[in-house]
Amino acid sequence: MKLRQLFMPPLALLIASLPVIAQVTSPSLNDQMWEAARKGDAAAVTALLDKGADVNAKFRYGATALFKAAERGHVDVVKVLLARGADVKVRDTFYGATAMTWALDNKHVEVVRALLEKDREGSGEVLMTGTRQNQVELVRVALEIGGAKAETLTSALVAATGATEPNAEIVDLLKKAGALPPPEVDAATLQSYVGKYRSEQGMEVAITLKDNKLFATPANQGTLVLMAVDKVTFKPAAFDGIVVTFKPVEGKVGGFDLKQGANTTALKRVE
């Protein structure tokens, strides 16, 4: 009994101290890196990566430290993270946004440049954003680094020349980069595409013609200007990722295929 009493106090003391230890535990290396990236402290980010912080650690909604640095415009931090293997293709689970999305939203041109130098696949997005928002520097960066597809250059030219107040400098930059106007389709062919179309799933799209341009208006959504790729194939002039292919049979158009990414939806003309 005396021996048991002798060892009870130290054991009780140890148990009592555990909550205190938990309260003073320091943030993880990854959390410290996030905070350093938020503040724009490139030296601290470097030191934390050297200690073992994960450059692609996921935080709230799957965002990484690169997101926060890009959002805040901390180009030195962005360059450190990229040099250490930060993945520019990561999308968050809330907006579906990337680090480039945040850089573009906040017009951080040098951050955009750094991200494009790491991965040129974003050039098309930067080019179209710069054209739509009349941001000459974004257009210039996208063209300097390169990587935009020929059809994206054409889309940008259509968007630039079709703007309410066309920016002559952007138009000139695009033409010097090799942007060509879309192929011309005769008025009779364009008129043959006009009508209402519906898919088996109930999707409805109205195709209209004005000033020799085709427009697509999905039900309850905004109207899109369609740009010709060839005589039967069109895409929205404002962005990539959607292709409309009309299906003429014996001189009459019975429908079109709507391709978005890997998915294709067939729509039939509603008489």
mmCIF file of C-alpha atoms in Angstrom:
data_model
loop_
_atom_site.group_PDB
_atom_site.id
_atom_site.type_symbol
_atom_site.label_atom_id
_atom_site.label_comp_id
_atom_site.label_asym_id
_atom_site.label_seq_id
_atom_site.Cartn_x
_atom_site.Cartn_y
_atom_site.Cartn_z
ATOM 1 C CA MET A 1 0.000 0.000 0.000
ATOM 2 C CA LYS A 2 2.761 2.470 0.831
ATOM 3 C CA LEU A 3 4.562 1.659 -2.453
ATOM 4 C CA ARG A 4 1.383 2.345 -4.452
ATOM 5 C CA GLN A 5 0.893 5.659 -2.676
ATOM 6 C CA LEU A 6 4.477 6.575 -3.421
ATOM 7 C CA PHE A 7 4.002 6.335 -7.206
ATOM 8 C CA MET A 8 0.556 7.915 -7.493
ATOM 9 C CA PRO A 9 1.543 11.614 -7.304
ATOM 10 C CA PRO A 10 4.076 11.551 -10.213
ATOM 11 C CA LEU A 11 1.559 9.672 -12.405
ATOM 12 C CA ALA A 12 -1.199 12.111 -11.577
ATOM 13 C CA LEU A 13 1.162 14.991 -12.307
ATOM 14 C CA LEU A 14 2.000 13.580 -15.743
ATOM 15 C CA ILE A 15 -1.669 13.127 -16.677
ATOM 16 C CA ALA A 16 -2.500 16.620 -15.493
ATOM 17 C CA SER A 17 0.244 18.093 -17.673
ATOM 18 C CA LEU A 18 -0.980 16.527 -20.937
ATOM 19 C CA PRO A 19 -3.613 19.164 -21.792
ATOM 20 C CA VAL A 20 -1.044 21.883 -21.255
ATOM 21 C CA ILE A 21 1.352 20.180 -23.700
ATOM 22 C CA ALA A 22 -1.434 19.940 -26.309
ATOM 23 C CA GLN A 23 -2.240 23.621 -25.949
ATOM 24 C CA VAL A 24 1.285 24.801 -26.676
ATOM 25 C CA THR A 25 1.921 22.523 -29.671
ATOM 26 C CA SER A 26 3.220 24.733 -32.504
ATOM 27 C CA PRO A 27 1.532 24.873 -35.941
ATOM 28 C CA SER A 28 2.674 22.280 -38.460
ATOM 29 C CA LEU A 29 5.309 23.176 -41.050
ATOM 30 C CA ASN A 30 2.595 23.215 -43.711
ATOM 31 C CA ASP A 31 0.458 25.671 -41.732
ATOM 32 C CA GLN A 32 3.467 27.899 -41.169
ATOM 33 C CA MET A 33 4.234 27.788 -44.904
ATOM 34 C CA TRP A 34 0.664 28.849 -45.739
ATOM 35 C CA GLU A 35 0.926 31.809 -43.380
ATOM 36 C CA ALA A 36 4.319 32.796 -44.797
ATOM 37 C CA ALA A 37 2.918 32.597 -48.337
ATOM 38 C CA ARG A 38 -0.030 34.757 -47.279
ATOM 39 C CA LYS A 39 2.323 37.381 -45.880
ATOM 40 C CA GLY A 40 4.651 37.271 -48.903
ATOM 41 C CA ASP A 41 7.676 36.091 -46.898
ATOM 42 C CA ALA A 42 9.701 34.215 -49.532
ATOM 43 C CA ALA A 43 12.620 33.593 -47.166
ATOM 44 C CA ALA A 44 10.348 31.939 -44.594
ATOM 45 C CA VAL A 45 8.660 29.822 -47.259
ATOM 46 C CA THR A 46 12.073 28.650 -48.454
ATOM 47 C CA ALA A 47 13.204 27.801 -44.930
ATOM 48 C CA LEU A 48 10.019 25.847 -44.200
ATOM 49 C CA LEU A 49 10.330 23.877 -47.424
ATOM 50 C CA ASP A 50 13.920 23.076 -46.461
ATOM 51 C CA LYS A 51 12.625 21.717 -43.154
ATOM 52 C CA GLY A 52 10.183 19.393 -44.914
ATOM 53 C CA ALA A 53 6.986 21.346 -45.555
ATOM 54 C CA ASP A 54 4.947 19.906 -48.427
ATOM 55 C CA VAL A 55 4.875 22.403 -51.302
ATOM 56 C CA ASN A 56 1.557 20.923 -52.511
ATOM 57 C CA ALA A 57 -0.112 20.554 -49.108
ATOM 58 C CA LYS A 58 -3.891 21.027 -49.350
ATOM 59 C CA PHE A 59 -5.732 23.428 -47.086
ATOM 60 C CA ARG A 60 -9.361 24.572 -46.965
ATOM 61 C CA TYR A 61 -11.291 23.462 -50.076
ATOM 62 C CA GLY A 62 -8.142 21.872 -51.458
ATOM 63 C CA ALA A 63 -6.273 25.140 -52.022
ATOM 64 C CA THR A 64 -2.480 25.193 -51.798
ATOM 65 C CA ALA A 65 0.014 27.833 -50.712
ATOM 66 C CA LEU A 66 0.456 28.718 -54.399
ATOM 67 C CA PHE A 67 -3.202 29.830 -54.480
ATOM 68 C CA LYS A 68 -2.713 32.282 -51.652
ATOM 69 C CA ALA A 69 0.549 33.697 -53.021
ATOM 70 C CA ALA A 70 -1.041 34.129 -56.461
ATOM 71 C CA GLU A 71 -4.128 35.775 -54.987
ATOM 72 C CA ARG A 72 -2.034 38.266 -53.001
ATOM 73 C CA GLY A 73 0.360 38.974 -55.899
ATOM 74 C CA HIS A 74 3.456 37.769 -54.036
ATOM 75 C CA VAL A 75 5.507 36.967 -57.141
ATOM 76 C CA ASP A 76 8.711 36.102 -55.205
ATOM 77 C CA VAL A 77 6.822 33.505 -53.158
ATOM 78 C CA VAL A 78 5.166 32.163 -56.314
ATOM 79 C CA LYS A 79 8.578 31.696 -57.925
ATOM 80 C CA VAL A 80 9.929 29.874 -54.869
ATOM 81 C CA LEU A 81 6.948 27.529 -54.762
ATOM 82 C CA LEU A 82 7.139 26.830 -58.496
ATOM 83 C CA ALA A 83 10.869 26.143 -58.317
ATOM 84 C CA ARG A 84 10.199 23.646 -55.544
ATOM 85 C CA GLY A 85 7.577 21.735 -57.527
ATOM 86 C CA ALA A 86 4.238 23.458 -56.858
ATOM 87 C CA ASP A 87 1.516 22.012 -59.113
ATOM 88 C CA VAL A 88 -0.111 24.780 -61.176
ATOM 89 C CA LYS A 89 -2.965 22.503 -62.319
ATOM 90 C CA VAL A 90 -4.526 21.987 -58.856
ATOM 91 C CA ARG A 91 -8.175 23.126 -58.681
ATOM 92 C CA ASP A 92 -9.972 23.910 -55.441
ATOM 93 C CA THR A 93 -13.150 22.056 -54.554
ATOM 94 C CA PHE A 94 -15.289 25.165 -54.041
ATOM 95 C CA TYR A 95 -14.853 27.326 -57.141
ATOM 96 C CA GLY A 96 -12.968 24.870 -59.335
ATOM 97 C CA ALA A 97 -10.350 27.605 -59.514
ATOM 98 C CA THR A 98 -6.591 27.379 -59.984
ATOM 99 C CA ALA A 99 -3.763 29.635 -58.867
ATOM 100 C CA MET A 100 -3.977 31.214 -62.333
ATOM 101 C CA THR A 101 -7.649 32.009 -61.736
ATOM 102 C CA TRP A 102 -6.751 34.066 -58.669
ATOM 103 C CA ALA A 103 -3.844 35.789 -60.403
ATOM 104 C CA LEU A 104 -6.086 36.792 -63.321
ATOM 105 C CA ASP A 105 -8.957 37.898 -61.093
ATOM 106 C CA ASN A 106 -6.634 40.246 -59.252
ATOM 107 C CA LYS A 107 -4.690 41.335 -62.369
ATOM 108 C CA HIS A 108 -1.297 40.275 -61.009
ATOM 109 C CA VAL A 109 0.502 40.308 -64.355
ATOM 110 C CA GLU A 110 3.922 39.198 -63.119
ATOM 111 C CA VAL A 111 2.389 36.290 -61.215
ATOM 112 C CA VAL A 112 0.572 35.314 -64.409
ATOM 113 C CA ARG A 113 3.892 35.439 -66.258
ATOM 114 C CA ALA A 114 5.586 33.199 -63.686
ATOM 115 C CA LEU A 115 2.751 30.657 -63.844
ATOM 116 C CA LEU A 116 2.821 30.596 -67.658
ATOM 117 C CA GLU A 117 6.576 30.131 -67.706
ATOM 118 C CA LYS A 118 5.999 27.015 -65.604
ATOM 119 C CA ASP A 119 3.139 25.714 -67.776
ATOM 120 C CA ARG A 120 2.175 27.287 -71.115
ATOM 121 C CA GLU A 121 -1.139 25.416 -71.285
ATOM 122 C CA GLY A 122 -2.765 28.378 -69.567
ATOM 123 C CA SER A 123 -1.846 30.778 -72.373
ATOM 124 C CA GLY A 124 -5.254 30.506 -74.028
ATOM 125 C CA GLU A 125 -7.073 31.378 -70.809
ATOM 126 C CA VAL A 126 -4.787 34.353 -70.225
ATOM 127 C CA LEU A 127 -5.143 35.549 -73.819
ATOM 128 C CA MET A 128 -8.944 35.395 -73.801
ATOM 129 C CA THR A 129 -9.185 36.998 -70.349
ATOM 130 C CA GLY A 130 -6.910 39.830 -71.393
ATOM 131 C CA THR A 131 -8.881 40.380 -74.598
ATOM 132 C CA ARG A 132 -12.313 40.316 -72.937
ATOM 133 C CA GLN A 133 -11.205 42.615 -70.116
ATOM 134 C CA ASN A 134 -9.232 44.947 -72.378
ATOM 135 C CA GLN A 135 -6.030 44.198 -70.438
ATOM 136 C CA VAL A 136 -3.199 44.810 -72.899
ATOM 137 C CA GLU A 137 -0.464 43.532 -70.576
ATOM 138 C CA LEU A 138 -2.174 40.164 -70.110
ATOM 139 C CA VAL A 139 -2.489 39.789 -73.878
ATOM 140 C CA ARG A 140 1.151 40.743 -74.310
ATOM 141 C CA VAL A 141 2.356 38.227 -71.708
ATOM 142 C CA ALA A 142 0.318 35.400 -73.261
ATOM 143 C CA LEU A 143 1.681 36.149 -76.725
ATOM 144 C CA GLU A 144 5.285 36.583 -75.546
ATOM 145 C CA ILE A 145 5.338 33.220 -73.788
ATOM 146 C CA GLY A 146 3.295 31.494 -76.488
ATOM 147 C CA GLY A 147 1.362 28.271 -76.370
ATOM 148 C CA ALA A 148 -2.068 29.506 -77.459
ATOM 149 C CA LYS A 149 -3.687 27.455 -80.238
ATOM 150 C CA ALA A 150 -4.401 28.985 -83.650
ATOM 151 C CA GLU A 151 -8.159 28.807 -83.074
ATOM 152 C CA THR A 152 -7.723 30.604 -79.745
ATOM 153 C CA LEU A 153 -5.844 33.406 -81.505
ATOM 154 C CA THR A 154 -8.749 33.646 -83.940
ATOM 155 C CA SER A 155 -11.264 33.679 -81.070
ATOM 156 C CA ALA A 156 -9.338 36.483 -79.398
ATOM 157 C CA LEU A 157 -9.280 38.466 -82.644
ATOM 158 C CA VAL A 158 -13.044 38.028 -83.059
ATOM 159 C CA ALA A 159 -13.607 39.140 -79.458
ATOM 160 C CA ALA A 160 -11.268 42.121 -79.839
ATOM 161 C CA THR A 161 -12.709 43.394 -83.118
ATOM 162 C CA GLY A 162 -16.292 42.747 -82.022
ATOM 163 C CA ALA A 163 -15.988 44.710 -78.787
ATOM 164 C CA THR A 164 -18.099 47.822 -78.312
ATOM 165 C CA GLU A 165 -14.899 49.871 -78.312
ATOM 166 C CA PRO A 166 -12.188 47.762 -80.003
ATOM 167 C CA ASN A 167 -8.691 48.176 -78.555
ATOM 168 C CA ALA A 168 -6.440 48.875 -81.535
ATOM 169 C CA GLU A 169 -3.310 47.834 -79.621
ATOM 170 C CA ILE A 170 -4.737 44.411 -78.740
ATOM 171 C CA VAL A 171 -5.941 43.886 -82.308
ATOM 172 C CA ASP A 172 -2.487 44.793 -83.617
ATOM 173 C CA LEU A 173 -0.722 42.452 -81.163
ATOM 174 C CA LEU A 174 -2.988 39.575 -82.181
ATOM 175 C CA LYS A 175 -2.461 40.131 -85.891
ATOM 176 C CA LYS A 176 1.309 40.323 -85.449
ATOM 177 C CA ALA A 177 1.127 37.007 -83.563
ATOM 178 C CA GLY A 178 -0.550 35.410 -86.579
ATOM 179 C CA ALA A 179 -4.218 35.607 -85.589
ATOM 180 C CA LEU A 180 -6.438 35.128 -88.632
ATOM 181 C CA PRO A 181 -10.140 35.935 -88.995
ATOM 182 C CA PRO A 182 -12.486 32.943 -89.005
ATOM 183 C CA PRO A 183 -13.429 31.408 -92.368
ATOM 184 C CA GLU A 184 -16.408 33.000 -94.078
ATOM 185 C CA VAL A 185 -19.582 30.945 -94.439
ATOM 186 C CA ASP A 186 -22.156 32.029 -97.024
ATOM 187 C CA ALA A 187 -25.407 33.567 -95.812
ATOM 188 C CA ALA A 188 -27.590 30.770 -97.207
ATOM 189 C CA THR A 189 -25.681 28.117 -95.255
ATOM 190 C CA LEU A 190 -25.867 30.154 -92.062
ATOM 191 C CA GLN A 191 -29.596 30.669 -92.568
ATOM 192 C CA SER A 192 -30.066 26.906 -92.883
ATOM 193 C CA TYR A 193 -28.839 26.489 -89.300
ATOM 194 C CA VAL A 194 -31.416 28.870 -87.788
ATOM 195 C CA GLY A 195 -34.032 27.175 -85.635
ATOM 196 C CA LYS A 196 -34.758 25.565 -82.280
ATOM 197 C CA TYR A 197 -33.026 22.355 -81.212
ATOM 198 C CA ARG A 198 -33.694 19.950 -78.353
ATOM 199 C CA SER A 199 -31.829 16.983 -76.845
ATOM 200 C CA GLU A 200 -33.414 13.799 -75.481
ATOM 201 C CA GLN A 201 -32.574 15.075 -71.990
ATOM 202 C CA GLY A 202 -34.648 18.218 -72.566
ATOM 203 C CA MET A 203 -31.872 20.715 -73.281
ATOM 204 C CA GLU A 204 -33.075 23.419 -75.677
ATOM 205 C CA VAL A 205 -30.936 25.749 -77.766
ATOM 206 C CA ALA A 206 -32.135 28.434 -80.174
ATOM 207 C CA ILE A 207 -29.871 29.279 -83.123
ATOM 208 C CA THR A 208 -30.404 32.740 -84.620
ATOM 209 C CA LEU A 209 -28.730 34.848 -87.299
ATOM 210 C CA LYS A 210 -28.003 38.561 -87.222
ATOM 211 C CA ASP A 211 -25.576 40.651 -89.282
ATOM 212 C CA ASN A 212 -24.319 37.428 -90.883
ATOM 213 C CA LYS A 213 -23.339 36.012 -87.475
ATOM 214 C CA LEU A 214 -24.747 32.950 -85.759
ATOM 215 C CA PHE A 215 -25.884 33.114 -82.141
ATOM 216 C CA ALA A 216 -26.709 30.252 -79.776
ATOM 217 C CA THR A 217 -29.070 30.809 -76.844
ATOM 218 C CA PRO A 218 -29.543 27.887 -74.441
ATOM 219 C CA ALA A 219 -32.856 28.037 -72.563
ATOM 220 C CA ASN A 220 -32.712 30.402 -69.567
ATOM 221 C CA GLN A 221 -29.100 31.339 -70.330
ATOM 222 C CA GLY A 222 -27.182 34.085 -72.077
ATOM 223 C CA THR A 223 -26.583 34.323 -75.820
ATOM 224 C CA LEU A 224 -23.254 33.205 -77.301
ATOM 225 C CA VAL A 225 -21.716 34.440 -80.548
ATOM 226 C CA LEU A 226 -20.645 31.435 -82.634
ATOM 227 C CA MET A 227 -17.437 31.598 -84.656
ATOM 228 C CA ALA A 228 -16.939 29.394 -87.707
ATOM 229 C CA VAL A 229 -14.165 26.808 -87.620
ATOM 230 C CA ASP A 230 -15.284 25.436 -90.977
ATOM 231 C CA LYS A 231 -18.571 25.310 -92.913
ATOM 232 C CA VAL A 232 -20.390 23.081 -90.377
ATOM 233 C CA THR A 233 -18.325 23.506 -87.212
ATOM 234 C CA PHE A 234 -18.622 26.474 -84.845
ATOM 235 C CA LYS A 235 -17.449 27.423 -81.366
ATOM 236 C CA PRO A 236 -18.224 30.255 -78.948
ATOM 237 C CA ALA A 237 -16.034 33.218 -79.801
ATOM 238 C CA ALA A 238 -15.590 34.130 -76.131
ATOM 239 C CA PHE A 239 -14.022 30.923 -74.822
ATOM 240 C CA ASP A 240 -12.709 27.452 -75.645
ATOM 241 C CA GLY A 241 -14.055 24.047 -74.687
ATOM 242 C CA ILE A 242 -17.369 23.932 -76.589
ATOM 243 C CA VAL A 243 -17.835 22.849 -80.225
ATOM 244 C CA VAL A 244 -21.082 22.877 -82.210
ATOM 245 C CA THR A 245 -21.186 20.672 -85.323
ATOM 246 C CA PHE A 246 -24.267 20.945 -87.529
ATOM 247 C CA LYS A 247 -25.455 17.816 -89.369
ATOM 248 C CA PRO A 248 -26.891 18.635 -92.783
ATOM 249 C CA VAL A 249 -28.518 15.724 -94.623
ATOM 250 C CA GLU A 250 -29.692 16.115 -98.226
ATOM 251 C CA GLY A 251 -29.682 19.880 -98.001
ATOM 252 C CA LYS A 252 -31.529 20.037 -94.709
ATOM 253 C CA VAL A 253 -30.077 20.438 -91.210
ATOM 254 C CA GLY A 254 -31.657 17.935 -88.852
ATOM 255 C CA GLY A 255 -29.625 18.737 -85.755
ATOM 256 C CA PHE A 256 -26.192 19.354 -84.282
ATOM 257 C CA ASP A 257 -23.746 17.753 -81.869
ATOM 258 C CA LEU A 258 -22.717 19.803 -78.851
ATOM 259 C CA LYS A 259 -19.317 18.723 -77.590
ATOM 260 C CA GLN A 260 -18.107 19.989 -74.226
ATOM 261 C CA GLY A 261 -14.863 18.453 -73.041
ATOM 262 C CA ALA A 262 -15.194 14.681 -73.364
ATOM 263 C CA ASN A 263 -19.020 14.767 -73.482
ATOM 264 C CA THR A 264 -21.114 15.017 -76.655
ATOM 265 C CA THR A 265 -24.851 15.763 -76.665
ATOM 266 C CA ALA A 266 -26.980 15.316 -79.789
ATOM 267 C CA LEU A 267 -29.731 17.871 -80.375
ATOM 268 C CA LYS A 268 -32.462 17.548 -83.016
ATOM 269 C CA ARG A 269 -34.231 20.364 -84.798
ATOM 270 C CA VAL A 270 -37.705 21.116 -83.456
ATOM 271 C CA GLU A 271 -40.052 21.693 -86.406
#
